[in-house]
Tab-separated table of C-alpha atoms in Angstrom:
chain	number	residue	atom	x	y	z
M	1	UNK	CA	-36.494	29.689	-9.578
M	2	UNK	CA	-34.065	32.515	-7.663
M	3	UNK	CA	-36.570	32.796	-5.267
M	4	UNK	CA	-36.897	29.242	-4.556
M	5	UNK	CA	-33.386	29.388	-3.349
M	6	UNK	CA	-33.648	31.605	-0.041
M	7	UNK	CA	-37.073	29.477	0.915
M	8	UNK	CA	-34.879	27.398	3.220
M	9	UNK	CA	-33.080	30.330	4.957
M	10	UNK	CA	-36.239	32.118	5.170
M	11	UNK	CA	-38.010	28.179	6.972
M	12	UNK	CA	-35.751	28.446	9.127
M	13	UNK	CA	-36.013	31.917	10.264
M	14	UNK	CA	-39.573	32.075	10.352
M	15	UNK	CA	-38.739	28.385	12.956
M	16	UNK	CA	-36.300	30.820	15.299
M	17	UNK	CA	-39.117	33.454	15.280
M	18	UNK	CA	-42.035	31.246	16.605
M	19	UNK	CA	-39.390	29.633	18.629
M	20	UNK	CA	-38.382	32.696	20.668
M	21	UNK	CA	-42.498	34.112	20.941
M	22	UNK	CA	-43.273	30.192	21.910
M	23	UNK	CA	-40.642	31.024	24.985
M	24	UNK	CA	-41.242	34.528	25.740
M	25	UNK	CA	-44.837	33.491	26.066
M	26	UNK	CA	-44.111	30.100	28.244
M	27	UNK	CA	-41.257	31.805	30.278
M	28	UNK	CA	-40.220	28.553	31.662
M	29	UNK	CA	-36.578	27.015	32.551
M	30	UNK	CA	-38.019	23.582	30.843
M	31	UNK	CA	-38.425	25.708	27.302
M	32	UNK	CA	-35.133	28.144	27.089
M	33	UNK	CA	-35.006	30.482	23.967
M	34	UNK	CA	-32.928	30.539	21.067
M	35	UNK	CA	-30.568	32.761	22.735
M	36	UNK	CA	-30.199	30.973	26.078
M	37	UNK	CA	-29.235	27.780	23.964
M	38	UNK	CA	-26.721	29.516	22.094
M	39	UNK	CA	-24.941	31.094	24.781
M	40	UNK	CA	-24.540	27.573	26.616
M	41	UNK	CA	-23.586	26.689	23.251
M	42	UNK	CA	-20.730	28.902	23.366
M	43	UNK	CA	-19.703	28.376	26.869
M	44	UNK	CA	-19.710	24.160	26.424
M	45	UNK	CA	-17.565	24.863	23.331
M	46	UNK	CA	-15.620	27.493	25.075
M	47	UNK	CA	-14.680	25.024	28.173
M	48	UNK	CA	-14.349	22.396	25.576
M	49	UNK	CA	-15.934	20.128	27.085
M	50	UNK	CA	-18.482	19.877	24.172
M	51	UNK	CA	-16.046	18.903	21.536
M	52	UNK	CA	-14.103	16.521	23.217
M	53	UNK	CA	-17.511	14.763	23.638
M	54	UNK	CA	-19.368	15.210	20.046
M	55	UNK	CA	-15.509	14.425	18.969
M	56	UNK	CA	-15.755	11.228	20.917
M	57	UNK	CA	-19.338	10.095	19.710
M	58	UNK	CA	-17.863	11.461	16.197
M	59	UNK	CA	-14.514	8.173	16.297
M	60	UNK	CA	-17.183	5.603	17.284
M	61	UNK	CA	-19.521	6.871	14.419
M	62	UNK	CA	-16.841	6.480	12.226
M	63	UNK	CA	-15.434	3.287	13.402
M	64	UNK	CA	-18.975	1.289	13.816
M	65	UNK	CA	-19.886	2.813	10.089
M	66	UNK	CA	-17.061	2.074	8.994
M	67	UNK	CA	-17.161	-1.203	9.822
M	68	UNK	CA	-21.146	-2.001	9.091
M	69	UNK	CA	-21.019	-0.788	5.590
M	70	UNK	CA	-17.467	-2.623	4.468
M	71	UNK	CA	-19.114	-5.943	6.294
M	72	UNK	CA	-23.064	-5.079	5.426
M	73	UNK	CA	-21.406	-4.621	1.343
M	74	UNK	CA	-19.503	-7.921	1.092
M	75	UNK	CA	-22.355	-9.975	2.841
M	76	UNK	CA	-25.277	-7.935	1.163
M	77	UNK	CA	-23.817	-8.349	-2.919
M	78	UNK	CA	-22.202	-12.432	-2.046
M	79	UNK	CA	-26.316	-12.758	-1.171
M	80	UNK	CA	-27.579	-11.049	-3.538
M	81	UNK	CA	-25.150	-13.486	-6.298
M	82	UNK	CA	-26.132	-16.484	-4.641
M	83	UNK	CA	-29.170	-18.205	-4.417
M	84	UNK	CA	-28.873	-20.981	-1.927
M	85	UNK	CA	-26.655	-18.665	0.450
M	86	UNK	CA	-29.321	-16.364	0.265
M	87	UNK	CA	-31.577	-19.003	1.112
M	88	UNK	CA	-29.285	-20.122	3.903
M	89	UNK	CA	-29.254	-16.979	5.459
M	90	UNK	CA	-32.755	-15.146	4.604
M	91	UNK	CA	-34.716	-15.902	7.808
M	92	UNK	CA	-31.437	-14.597	10.352
M	93	UNK	CA	-31.114	-11.454	8.561
M	94	UNK	CA	-34.954	-10.601	9.090
M	95	UNK	CA	-34.411	-12.415	13.074
M	96	UNK	CA	-31.368	-9.437	13.263
M	97	UNK	CA	-33.738	-6.614	11.358
M	98	UNK	CA	-36.226	-7.153	14.250
M	99	UNK	CA	-34.164	-7.594	17.657
M	100	UNK	CA	-34.923	-4.140	18.963
M	101	UNK	CA	-31.525	-2.059	19.305
M	102	UNK	CA	-31.850	-2.079	23.427
M	103	UNK	CA	-31.834	-6.040	23.128
M	104	UNK	CA	-28.627	-5.961	21.696
M	105	UNK	CA	-26.631	-3.560	23.605
M	106	UNK	CA	-27.470	-4.704	27.099
M	107	UNK	CA	-26.511	-8.277	25.086
M	108	UNK	CA	-22.935	-6.896	24.325
M	109	UNK	CA	-22.291	-5.135	27.447
M	110	UNK	CA	-23.660	-8.025	30.014
M	111	UNK	CA	-21.059	-10.109	27.817
M	112	UNK	CA	-18.455	-8.593	26.971
M	113	UNK	CA	-18.455	-6.155	29.859
M	114	UNK	CA	-19.117	-1.937	29.562
M	115	UNK	CA	-15.562	-1.796	27.121
M	116	UNK	CA	-15.203	-0.106	24.278
M	117	UNK	CA	-15.332	-2.984	21.898
M	118	UNK	CA	-18.431	-3.633	23.068
M	119	UNK	CA	-20.031	-0.417	22.574
M	120	UNK	CA	-18.969	-0.913	18.970
M	121	UNK	CA	-20.182	-4.109	18.508
M	122	UNK	CA	-22.986	-3.576	19.634
M	123	UNK	CA	-23.964	-0.366	17.039
M	124	UNK	CA	-22.236	-2.495	13.845
M	125	UNK	CA	-25.275	-5.327	14.624
M	126	UNK	CA	-28.007	-3.222	15.086
M	127	UNK	CA	-26.831	-1.729	11.813
M	128	UNK	CA	-25.153	-3.575	9.494
M	129	UNK	CA	-28.561	-5.888	8.516
M	130	UNK	CA	-29.714	-2.433	6.809
M	131	UNK	CA	-26.955	-2.366	4.742
M	132	UNK	CA	-27.663	-6.215	3.865
M	133	UNK	CA	-30.951	-5.985	3.106
M	134	UNK	CA	-30.228	-2.516	0.653
M	135	UNK	CA	-27.113	-4.020	-1.104
M	136	UNK	CA	-28.742	-7.244	-1.894
M	137	UNK	CA	-31.619	-6.007	-3.606
M	138	UNK	CA	-29.361	-3.657	-5.323
M	139	UNK	CA	-27.281	-6.527	-6.554
M	140	UNK	CA	-30.739	-8.390	-7.523
M	141	UNK	CA	-31.500	-5.411	-9.794
M	142	UNK	CA	-27.719	-5.589	-11.381
M	143	UNK	CA	-28.427	-5.495	-15.389
M	144	UNK	CA	-27.496	-9.527	-16.612
M	145	UNK	CA	-26.930	-8.455	-19.725
M	146	UNK	CA	-23.756	-6.078	-18.461
M	147	UNK	CA	-22.560	-9.034	-16.595
M	148	UNK	CA	-23.130	-11.383	-19.490
M	149	UNK	CA	-20.797	-8.820	-21.930
M	150	UNK	CA	-18.000	-8.372	-18.697
M	151	UNK	CA	-18.162	-11.935	-18.704
M	152	UNK	CA	-18.462	-12.852	-22.557
M	153	UNK	CA	-15.457	-9.996	-22.750
M	154	UNK	CA	-13.269	-11.477	-19.822
M	155	UNK	CA	-13.186	-8.983	-17.513
M	156	UNK	CA	-11.595	-10.071	-14.985
M	157	UNK	CA	-13.535	-10.426	-10.775
M	158	UNK	CA	-12.100	-7.254	-9.515
M	159	UNK	CA	-12.609	-5.397	-13.268
M	160	UNK	CA	-16.260	-6.702	-13.235
M	161	UNK	CA	-16.303	-5.074	-9.254
M	162	UNK	CA	-15.237	-1.648	-9.650
M	163	UNK	CA	-16.692	-1.217	-13.367
M	164	UNK	CA	-19.524	-3.089	-14.026
M	165	UNK	CA	-21.186	-3.427	-10.002
M	166	UNK	CA	-20.266	-0.743	-7.874
M	167	UNK	CA	-21.297	2.210	-10.235
M	168	UNK	CA	-25.106	0.220	-10.688
M	169	UNK	CA	-25.175	0.001	-6.887
M	170	UNK	CA	-24.444	3.836	-6.084
M	171	UNK	CA	-27.547	4.734	-5.797
M	172	UNK	CA	-28.175	1.764	-3.052
M	173	UNK	CA	-24.708	2.789	-1.333
M	174	UNK	CA	-25.810	5.922	-1.165
M	175	UNK	CA	-29.162	5.214	0.505
M	176	UNK	CA	-27.190	3.175	2.724
M	177	UNK	CA	-24.720	5.416	3.788
M	178	UNK	CA	-27.374	8.350	4.505
M	179	UNK	CA	-30.205	5.846	6.324
M	180	UNK	CA	-26.673	4.584	8.012
M	181	UNK	CA	-25.255	7.691	9.499
M	182	UNK	CA	-29.275	8.439	10.694
M	183	UNK	CA	-29.669	5.168	12.358
M	184	UNK	CA	-25.929	4.451	13.622
M	185	UNK	CA	-25.802	7.925	15.490
M	186	UNK	CA	-29.236	7.486	17.106
M	187	UNK	CA	-27.643	3.987	18.601
M	188	UNK	CA	-24.663	5.050	19.501
M	189	UNK	CA	-26.376	7.983	21.564
M	190	UNK	CA	-28.204	5.057	23.592
M	191	UNK	CA	-25.146	3.139	23.957
M	192	UNK	CA	-22.831	6.008	25.717
M	193	UNK	CA	-26.330	6.306	27.498
M	194	UNK	CA	-26.049	3.030	28.970
M	195	UNK	CA	-22.572	1.612	29.558
M	196	UNK	CA	-20.012	4.796	28.959
M	197	UNK	CA	-18.543	7.557	30.428
M	198	UNK	CA	-18.162	9.649	28.018
M	199	UNK	CA	-19.671	10.975	24.646
M	200	UNK	CA	-22.938	12.776	23.564
M	201	UNK	CA	-25.198	10.447	25.024
M	202	UNK	CA	-23.825	9.928	28.634
M	203	UNK	CA	-23.997	13.801	28.436
M	204	UNK	CA	-27.611	14.137	27.839
M	205	UNK	CA	-28.079	11.128	30.480
M	206	UNK	CA	-26.674	13.973	32.968
M	207	UNK	CA	-28.262	16.207	31.380
M	208	UNK	CA	-31.201	14.861	31.865
M	209	UNK	CA	-30.827	13.884	35.731
M	210	UNK	CA	-30.404	18.074	36.014
M	211	UNK	CA	-33.122	18.829	34.176
M	212	UNK	CA	-30.212	21.064	32.128
M	213	UNK	CA	-32.872	21.631	28.611
M	214	UNK	CA	-30.774	24.259	27.526
M	215	UNK	CA	-27.976	22.232	27.364
M	216	UNK	CA	-29.709	19.258	25.882
M	217	UNK	CA	-30.907	21.390	22.811
M	218	UNK	CA	-27.138	23.048	22.490
M	219	UNK	CA	-25.932	19.398	22.033
M	220	UNK	CA	-28.556	18.726	19.951
M	221	UNK	CA	-27.386	21.679	17.592
M	222	UNK	CA	-24.116	20.816	17.558
M	223	UNK	CA	-25.028	16.943	16.441
M	224	UNK	CA	-27.250	18.217	13.740
M	225	UNK	CA	-24.837	21.376	12.486
M	226	UNK	CA	-22.257	18.602	12.244
M	227	UNK	CA	-24.369	15.442	10.156
M	228	UNK	CA	-25.552	18.588	8.249
M	229	UNK	CA	-21.779	19.673	7.679
M	230	UNK	CA	-21.215	15.936	6.350
M	231	UNK	CA	-24.191	15.627	4.287
M	232	UNK	CA	-22.925	19.136	2.200
M	233	UNK	CA	-19.162	18.456	2.198
M	234	UNK	CA	-18.560	14.904	1.712
M	235	UNK	CA	-22.080	13.310	0.505
M	236	UNK	CA	-23.457	15.845	-1.806
M	237	UNK	CA	-20.586	16.009	-3.447
M	238	UNK	CA	-19.648	12.330	-3.644
M	239	UNK	CA	-22.905	12.459	-5.207
M	240	UNK	CA	-22.059	14.764	-8.291
M	241	UNK	CA	-18.832	12.668	-8.732
M	242	UNK	CA	-20.346	9.708	-9.133
M	243	UNK	CA	-23.711	10.903	-11.721
M	244	UNK	CA	-21.297	13.163	-13.925
M	245	UNK	CA	-21.969	10.679	-16.476
M	246	UNK	CA	-25.949	11.377	-16.675
P	1	UNK	CA	-6.762	-21.189	-38.538
P	2	UNK	CA	-10.107	-20.468	-36.395
P	3	UNK	CA	-12.754	-23.286	-38.077
P	4	UNK	CA	-14.977	-23.838	-35.860
P	5	UNK	CA	-17.113	-26.612	-35.026
P	6	UNK	CA	-19.529	-26.900	-32.804
P	7	UNK	CA	-22.031	-30.073	-32.022
P	8	UNK	CA	-24.534	-29.617	-29.471
P	9	UNK	CA	-26.466	-33.002	-28.464
P	10	UNK	CA	-29.325	-31.072	-26.094
P	11	UNK	CA	-29.859	-28.266	-24.191
P	12	UNK	CA	-32.544	-28.089	-22.298
P	13	UNK	CA	-33.484	-24.633	-20.238
P	14	UNK	CA	-33.829	-25.558	-16.862
P	15	UNK	CA	-37.947	-24.687	-16.530
P	16	UNK	CA	-38.697	-26.296	-19.772
P	17	UNK	CA	-39.641	-30.389	-20.060
P	18	UNK	CA	-38.323	-30.502	-24.084
P	19	UNK	CA	-34.918	-29.679	-24.884
P	20	UNK	CA	-34.562	-26.020	-26.744
P	21	UNK	CA	-31.397	-27.503	-28.903
P	22	UNK	CA	-31.105	-30.989	-30.031
P	23	UNK	CA	-28.902	-32.706	-32.173
P	24	UNK	CA	-27.316	-29.386	-33.626
P	25	UNK	CA	-24.371	-29.410	-36.348
P	26	UNK	CA	-22.581	-27.055	-37.771
P	27	UNK	CA	-19.178	-25.926	-39.368
P	28	UNK	CA	-17.938	-22.941	-40.440
P	29	UNK	CA	-14.479	-21.859	-42.149
P	30	UNK	CA	-11.977	-19.622	-41.003
P	31	UNK	CA	-13.210	-16.117	-42.386
P	32	UNK	CA	-16.362	-17.057	-43.399
P	33	UNK	CA	-19.500	-14.817	-42.615
P	34	UNK	CA	-22.918	-17.389	-41.132
P	35	UNK	CA	-25.771	-15.929	-40.731
P	36	UNK	CA	-28.178	-17.837	-39.304
P	37	UNK	CA	-31.714	-17.263	-40.099
P	38	UNK	CA	-34.371	-18.636	-37.675
P	39	UNK	CA	-37.947	-17.638	-36.982
P	40	UNK	CA	-38.196	-15.391	-33.315
P	41	UNK	CA	-37.918	-17.644	-30.198
P	42	UNK	CA	-36.409	-20.886	-32.053
P	43	UNK	CA	-33.409	-20.977	-29.999
P	44	UNK	CA	-31.270	-18.765	-31.363
P	45	UNK	CA	-29.795	-16.635	-28.443
P	46	UNK	CA	-29.621	-19.584	-26.687
P	47	UNK	CA	-26.903	-21.437	-29.114
P	48	UNK	CA	-24.629	-17.947	-28.947
P	49	UNK	CA	-24.750	-17.643	-25.158
P	50	UNK	CA	-23.963	-21.366	-25.140
P	51	UNK	CA	-21.236	-21.028	-28.135
P	52	UNK	CA	-19.993	-17.522	-25.658
P	53	UNK	CA	-20.051	-19.763	-22.568
P	54	UNK	CA	-21.951	-17.560	-20.758
P	55	UNK	CA	-24.339	-20.566	-20.460
P	56	UNK	CA	-22.400	-23.667	-19.733
P	57	UNK	CA	-25.104	-26.013	-18.744
P	58	UNK	CA	-25.663	-28.387	-22.241
P	59	UNK	CA	-24.007	-32.033	-23.061
P	60	UNK	CA	-21.879	-30.890	-26.520
P	61	UNK	CA	-18.787	-29.457	-28.137
P	62	UNK	CA	-18.086	-26.201	-29.065
P	63	UNK	CA	-14.788	-26.088	-31.033
P	64	UNK	CA	-13.054	-22.858	-31.708
P	65	UNK	CA	-9.683	-23.382	-33.495
P	66	UNK	CA	-8.059	-25.648	-32.034
P	67	UNK	CA	-9.159	-24.310	-28.451
P	68	UNK	CA	-11.942	-25.422	-26.427
P	69	UNK	CA	-11.380	-23.002	-23.577
P	70	UNK	CA	-11.443	-20.014	-23.536
P	71	UNK	CA	-11.618	-18.744	-27.136
P	72	UNK	CA	-11.769	-14.885	-28.090
P	73	UNK	CA	-14.807	-14.355	-28.556
P	74	UNK	CA	-16.218	-10.899	-29.588
P	75	UNK	CA	-20.138	-10.358	-29.067
P	76	UNK	CA	-22.292	-8.182	-30.332
P	77	UNK	CA	-25.537	-8.241	-28.543
P	78	UNK	CA	-29.310	-7.163	-29.610
P	79	UNK	CA	-28.436	-4.231	-26.497
P	80	UNK	CA	-25.724	-2.225	-27.388
P	81	UNK	CA	-24.532	-3.352	-22.796
P	82	UNK	CA	-22.276	-0.187	-23.287
P	83	UNK	CA	-21.502	0.879	-19.778
P	84	UNK	CA	-23.345	4.497	-18.769
P	85	UNK	CA	-20.691	5.486	-16.834
P	86	UNK	CA	-17.788	5.464	-18.972
P	87	UNK	CA	-16.719	7.602	-22.015
P	88	UNK	CA	-17.015	5.416	-25.993
P	89	UNK	CA	-12.968	4.524	-25.723
P	90	UNK	CA	-13.341	3.558	-22.335
P	91	UNK	CA	-15.995	1.317	-23.068
P	92	UNK	CA	-13.871	-0.244	-25.436
P	93	UNK	CA	-10.630	0.750	-23.594
P	94	UNK	CA	-12.173	-1.706	-20.224
P	95	UNK	CA	-12.195	-5.317	-22.480
P	96	UNK	CA	-8.286	-5.120	-22.226
P	97	UNK	CA	-8.561	-4.082	-18.582
P	98	UNK	CA	-6.893	-7.557	-17.851
P	99	UNK	CA	-4.392	-7.708	-20.717
P	100	UNK	CA	-2.890	-4.496	-19.771
P	101	UNK	CA	-1.816	-3.203	-23.233
P	102	UNK	CA	-4.838	-1.164	-25.253
P	103	UNK	CA	-4.081	-0.783	-28.560
P	104	UNK	CA	-5.021	2.460	-29.131
P	105	UNK	CA	-3.857	2.620	-33.043
P	106	UNK	CA	-6.332	-0.378	-33.623
P	107	UNK	CA	-8.940	1.617	-31.807
P	108	UNK	CA	-8.192	4.861	-33.044
P	109	UNK	CA	-8.245	3.054	-36.916
P	110	UNK	CA	-11.723	1.149	-35.990
P	111	UNK	CA	-13.470	4.449	-34.375
P	112	UNK	CA	-12.648	6.245	-37.409
P	113	UNK	CA	-13.842	3.214	-39.748
P	114	UNK	CA	-17.492	3.566	-38.068
P	115	UNK	CA	-17.373	7.212	-38.551
P	116	UNK	CA	-17.276	7.800	-34.391
P	117	UNK	CA	-14.327	9.406	-33.768
P	118	UNK	CA	-15.358	12.980	-32.426
P	119	UNK	CA	-17.752	11.006	-30.357
P	120	UNK	CA	-14.776	8.810	-28.391
P	121	UNK	CA	-15.197	10.882	-25.459
P	122	UNK	CA	-18.901	11.095	-25.473
P	123	UNK	CA	-21.009	9.191	-23.069
P	124	UNK	CA	-23.042	6.694	-24.248
P	125	UNK	CA	-26.459	8.475	-23.245
P	126	UNK	CA	-24.876	11.425	-25.445
P	127	UNK	CA	-25.327	8.991	-28.512
P	128	UNK	CA	-28.209	7.855	-30.794
P	129	UNK	CA	-28.704	3.951	-30.892
P	130	UNK	CA	-26.927	3.526	-34.667
P	131	UNK	CA	-23.950	4.964	-32.909
P	132	UNK	CA	-24.233	2.700	-29.634
P	133	UNK	CA	-24.713	-0.172	-31.894
P	134	UNK	CA	-21.404	0.775	-33.801
P	135	UNK	CA	-19.479	1.686	-30.543
P	136	UNK	CA	-20.448	-2.498	-29.625
P	137	UNK	CA	-19.576	-3.718	-32.851
P	138	UNK	CA	-16.113	-1.884	-32.750
P	139	UNK	CA	-15.644	-3.130	-29.279
P	140	UNK	CA	-16.180	-6.859	-30.676
P	141	UNK	CA	-13.717	-6.227	-33.823
P	142	UNK	CA	-10.801	-4.247	-31.514
P	143	UNK	CA	-10.132	-7.781	-29.516
P	144	UNK	CA	-9.280	-9.673	-32.615
P	145	UNK	CA	-11.664	-12.638	-32.031
P	146	UNK	CA	-11.071	-15.948	-33.058
P	147	UNK	CA	-15.102	-15.991	-33.497
P	148	UNK	CA	-17.686	-13.211	-33.492
P	149	UNK	CA	-21.108	-13.165	-32.384
P	150	UNK	CA	-23.666	-11.148	-33.302
P	151	UNK	CA	-26.921	-11.484	-31.855
P	152	UNK	CA	-29.576	-9.444	-34.117
P	153	UNK	CA	-27.526	-6.504	-33.487
P	154	UNK	CA	-29.886	-4.090	-35.591
P	155	UNK	CA	-33.503	-5.845	-34.266
P	156	UNK	CA	-34.466	-2.627	-32.388
P	157	UNK	CA	-33.528	0.216	-34.901
P	158	UNK	CA	-35.619	1.702	-37.711
P	159	UNK	CA	-34.421	0.121	-41.220
P	160	UNK	CA	-32.462	3.445	-42.476
P	161	UNK	CA	-30.295	2.974	-39.536
P	162	UNK	CA	-30.685	-0.320	-39.245
P	163	UNK	CA	-29.277	-0.233	-43.263
P	164	UNK	CA	-26.176	2.488	-42.528
P	165	UNK	CA	-24.934	0.401	-39.844
P	166	UNK	CA	-25.093	-3.177	-41.558
P	167	UNK	CA	-23.337	-1.078	-44.700
P	168	UNK	CA	-20.456	-0.350	-41.887
P	169	UNK	CA	-20.185	-3.230	-40.550
P	170	UNK	CA	-19.804	-5.065	-44.164
P	171	UNK	CA	-16.994	-2.208	-44.907
P	172	UNK	CA	-15.254	-2.980	-41.708
P	173	UNK	CA	-15.357	-7.392	-42.090
P	174	UNK	CA	-14.152	-6.778	-45.558
P	175	UNK	CA	-11.572	-5.082	-43.956
P	176	UNK	CA	-10.889	-7.256	-41.046
P	177	UNK	CA	-12.063	-10.603	-41.857
P	178	UNK	CA	-12.965	-12.993	-38.582
P	179	UNK	CA	-15.126	-15.768	-38.104
P	180	UNK	CA	-18.485	-14.497	-37.847
P	181	UNK	CA	-22.009	-15.916	-36.699
P	182	UNK	CA	-24.615	-13.651	-37.414
P	183	UNK	CA	-28.470	-14.171	-35.952
P	184	UNK	CA	-31.337	-12.748	-37.307
P	185	UNK	CA	-34.820	-13.326	-38.128
P	186	UNK	CA	-34.728	-11.123	-41.217
P	187	UNK	CA	-33.307	-12.527	-44.414
P	188	UNK	CA	-32.847	-9.776	-46.478
P	189	UNK	CA	-30.471	-8.995	-43.759
P	190	UNK	CA	-29.005	-12.162	-43.776
P	191	UNK	CA	-28.342	-12.552	-48.041
P	192	UNK	CA	-27.242	-8.995	-47.783
P	193	UNK	CA	-24.332	-9.794	-45.746
P	194	UNK	CA	-23.440	-13.590	-45.517
P	195	UNK	CA	-21.215	-15.837	-47.347
P	196	UNK	CA	-23.467	-18.953	-46.255
P	197	UNK	CA	-27.197	-18.843	-45.314
P	198	UNK	CA	-27.843	-21.790	-42.289
P	199	UNK	CA	-31.617	-22.470	-41.569
P	200	UNK	CA	-32.969	-23.447	-38.336
P	201	UNK	CA	-35.679	-25.463	-37.037
P	202	UNK	CA	-37.437	-24.550	-33.965
P	203	UNK	CA	-38.590	-27.157	-30.842
P	204	UNK	CA	-36.272	-28.720	-30.809
P	205	UNK	CA	-34.031	-25.975	-32.955
P	206	UNK	CA	-31.552	-28.056	-35.348
P	207	UNK	CA	-30.046	-27.312	-38.792
P	208	UNK	CA	-32.393	-27.511	-41.239
P	209	UNK	CA	-30.686	-26.334	-44.479
P	210	UNK	CA	-27.530	-24.353	-45.505
P	211	UNK	CA	-27.706	-22.224	-48.555
P	212	UNK	CA	-24.495	-20.584	-50.129
P	213	UNK	CA	-25.294	-17.012	-51.009
P	214	UNK	CA	-23.528	-16.329	-54.543
P	215	UNK	CA	-23.850	-13.209	-55.023
P	216	UNK	CA	-20.484	-10.491	-55.366
P	217	UNK	CA	-19.664	-8.617	-52.197
P	218	UNK	CA	-20.052	-5.847	-54.590
P	219	UNK	CA	-23.220	-6.186	-55.047
P	220	UNK	CA	-24.625	-6.879	-52.017
P	221	UNK	CA	-25.873	-3.164	-51.160
P	222	UNK	CA	-28.040	-4.081	-54.827
P	223	UNK	CA	-31.568	-4.321	-53.500
P	224	UNK	CA	-32.692	-6.211	-56.381
P	225	UNK	CA	-29.827	-8.642	-56.532
P	226	UNK	CA	-31.423	-9.307	-53.314
P	227	UNK	CA	-34.580	-9.826	-54.410
P	228	UNK	CA	-33.622	-12.536	-56.646
P	229	UNK	CA	-31.531	-14.113	-54.516
P	230	UNK	CA	-35.006	-14.530	-52.431
P	231	UNK	CA	-37.322	-15.636	-55.099
P	232	UNK	CA	-34.219	-18.213	-55.721
P	233	UNK	CA	-34.719	-19.623	-52.610
P	234	UNK	CA	-38.401	-19.832	-52.714
P	235	UNK	CA	-39.261	-21.255	-55.892
P	236	UNK	CA	-35.931	-23.927	-54.948
P	237	UNK	CA	-36.011	-25.111	-51.458
P	238	UNK	CA	-39.839	-25.725	-50.968
P	239	UNK	CA	-39.019	-27.520	-47.606
P	240	UNK	CA	-37.726	-23.389	-45.989
P	241	UNK	CA	-41.257	-21.599	-46.871
P	242	UNK	CA	-41.656	-21.222	-43.475
P	243	UNK	CA	-39.099	-19.087	-42.794
P	244	UNK	CA	-39.121	-17.102	-45.917
């Protein structure tokens, strides 16, 4: 057991060594070694450029994620409870699920201008259907006996939601959150690349034009680290807290 | 006064062609313990759900005390129906969430009567099935219901455990009499608990026969007394032979 604790670290080191070896063998500016990437990362941090663009992207992520989750949860739970509502919207849900992200982004920019709100709207439109589908399935799987109990003992709407419904939806909420973060940040980069003049996506676009692979990798490392930190510092403790009773 | 008057003209499930319940009339006196005895699948659960207001799709009337709207109903379901993420005490207190006034003393007393004081802060997962039933019984008694409904609450317990919980239920009910409708298909269980037995037909369900149980409360744990009464039923009510 204790040995398997070290395996993730061993695997990262193996990866780094492999990367070093390959970079040394290829000896090309298009495949920089980890050392070069680390140096670029440090420089970008010191110049303040990376923190700024990363911050802008994260801010967009937080705003669009919050709105998508709230909207998606509300609509998803409503559709899960109400069969008629669901029958009315079901087709539209599938249509929105399948519209390519690029199409919504372009349409939002064309119709609403190259503005911040258009960018956020494009991200939300891409994410909300996923949340709705996940939460709808969760709501359908709710324990009918517990709902009957709540009704019989005259729980209010709020009590039923807080004490009976949401705890049962917890795994679905976490799954929507995790897949949501992964999906949203990929879409945000695209949104930034197509119509913003700051943020990670914009920067990556510049680096692409300059063939500056080291910078691209440095930004990637920074972003992945932030997402990992979010997982370990926010999501995992949330999971632990909510599942105490198990 | 919580006399109960139930008259269901008709109750048909949306996916069935014939009514599940038809012309069902039942009167229960205040403080009476009534056992509804019928075969599995005859519509007993449907009846309780209708009385509890969980299913309002029927024609008829349920008058509980003087109320036809929102009477206080304690329901002990077939399953314990406890929230796994709340402790025993929280599960019981939750039914008072809307009233803002939690009767802590009453809950403590009930926990004590049901021998669960030591488990007040345990989560349902840590309890045995019998303990969970006891918690759901406490929850039903705690609200001082106008009517207490019990839907085969011991059906999934093994017999010794069921006997234990049944004994505690009797004890509790004698301390705090309520009007009770107890559904079961187990005649011995019904004789052991009830003031009055109500036998039910199936397809559609209606009242076949009402019989008073004439065993003194203190002799209800006596297996022979219950067995004798059962024999007496078999001999005197041939029309019940299908149910006995």
